[in-house]
Structure formats: structure tokens, C-alpha cells
XYZ file of C-alpha atoms in Angstrom:
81
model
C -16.810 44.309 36.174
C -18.485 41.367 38.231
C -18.192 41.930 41.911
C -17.260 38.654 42.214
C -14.094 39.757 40.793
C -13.422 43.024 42.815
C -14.059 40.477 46.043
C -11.825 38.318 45.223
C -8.828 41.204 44.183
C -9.855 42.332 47.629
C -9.178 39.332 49.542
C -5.903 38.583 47.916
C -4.890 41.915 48.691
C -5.899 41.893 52.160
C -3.948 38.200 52.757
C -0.550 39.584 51.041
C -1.075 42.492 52.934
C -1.103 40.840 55.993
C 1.575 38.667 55.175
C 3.661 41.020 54.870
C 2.719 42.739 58.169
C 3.846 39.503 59.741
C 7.031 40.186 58.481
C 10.200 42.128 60.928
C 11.524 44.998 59.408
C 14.115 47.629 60.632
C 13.410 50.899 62.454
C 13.508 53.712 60.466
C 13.919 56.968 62.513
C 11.242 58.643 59.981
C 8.878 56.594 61.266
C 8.131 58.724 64.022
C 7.177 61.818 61.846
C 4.479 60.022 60.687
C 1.154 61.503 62.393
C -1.905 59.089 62.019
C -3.880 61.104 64.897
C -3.806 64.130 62.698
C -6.495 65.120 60.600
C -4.269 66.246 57.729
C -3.040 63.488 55.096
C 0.533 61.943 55.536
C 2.298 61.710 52.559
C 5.428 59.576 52.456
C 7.605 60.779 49.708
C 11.298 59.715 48.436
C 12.842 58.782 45.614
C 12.650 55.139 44.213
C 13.461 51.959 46.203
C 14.505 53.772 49.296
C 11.645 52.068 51.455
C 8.729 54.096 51.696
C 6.411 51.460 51.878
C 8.786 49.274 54.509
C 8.455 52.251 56.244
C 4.326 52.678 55.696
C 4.272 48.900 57.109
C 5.972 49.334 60.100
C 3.970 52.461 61.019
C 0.577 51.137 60.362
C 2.069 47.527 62.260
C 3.152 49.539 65.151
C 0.000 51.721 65.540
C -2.388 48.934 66.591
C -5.261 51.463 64.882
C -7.812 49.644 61.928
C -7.369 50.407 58.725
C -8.365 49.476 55.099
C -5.952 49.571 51.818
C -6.713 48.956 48.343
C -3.991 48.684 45.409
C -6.427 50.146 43.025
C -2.829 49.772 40.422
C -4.488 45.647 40.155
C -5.275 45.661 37.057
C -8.998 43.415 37.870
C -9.941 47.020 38.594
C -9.455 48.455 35.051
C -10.197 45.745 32.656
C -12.839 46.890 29.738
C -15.714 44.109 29.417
């Protein structure tokens, strides 16, 4: 794989991402288990469709803190050449 191509997955990931941080999304009252000053991993878990990752964007929105995410499930990361 060319970097080229891992750049651009990146930067298409980072704009939706950030799109959809723009977005307004309701409160969740779970929200406010989430930790992100502790040292141990979070782990959001629920069945399917029930909003864990509404709820991941509104706690990483609302935190103000830096971060960096990767959807390594793009498939530009696994292609054979």
C-alpha cells in the first residue's frame, strides 16, 4: 500500500469525522460514566443500533481534549497489491 493512499483514507476520515461532530445530538445520561482522565480504557458496549457511537461523539465533542481516530474497518487499509 502507497502512502499516498493511507493519506488520503486519513483525511476523508478526519473531514466526516468532523462533520459529524458539527452535528447536535441528544444527551444521553451514560455519557457521564465515561472517564477520559482515567488511565484505564473506556469501553462503550451495547447491543446493536442503540447509539454507542452518538454517544462516543458527544463525549469526545463535549470534552474539548485532542484526540486522533482511525476506522482501520476502510477497506484502503487491507487491500492485497
Amino acid at each position: 500500500m502507497d502512502i499516498s493512499t493511507i493519506e488520503t483514507a486519513l483525511l476523508e476520515q478526519k473531514e466526516e469525522f468532523y462533520s459529524k461532530l458539527k452535528q447536535e445530538y441528544c444527551f444521553r445520561p451514560e455519557e457521564e460514566l465515561v472517564n477520559l482522565d482515567s488511565n484505564l480504557a473506556q469501553v462503550v458496549i451495547g447491543i446493536r443500533r442503540s447509539g454507542k457511537t452518538t454517544m462516543c461523539f458527544n463525549v469526545i465533542k463535549k470534552s474539548g481534549i485532542n484526540f486522533a481516530y482511525i476506522n482501520f474497518d476502510d477497506e484502503r487499509f487491507y487491500k492485497a497489491n
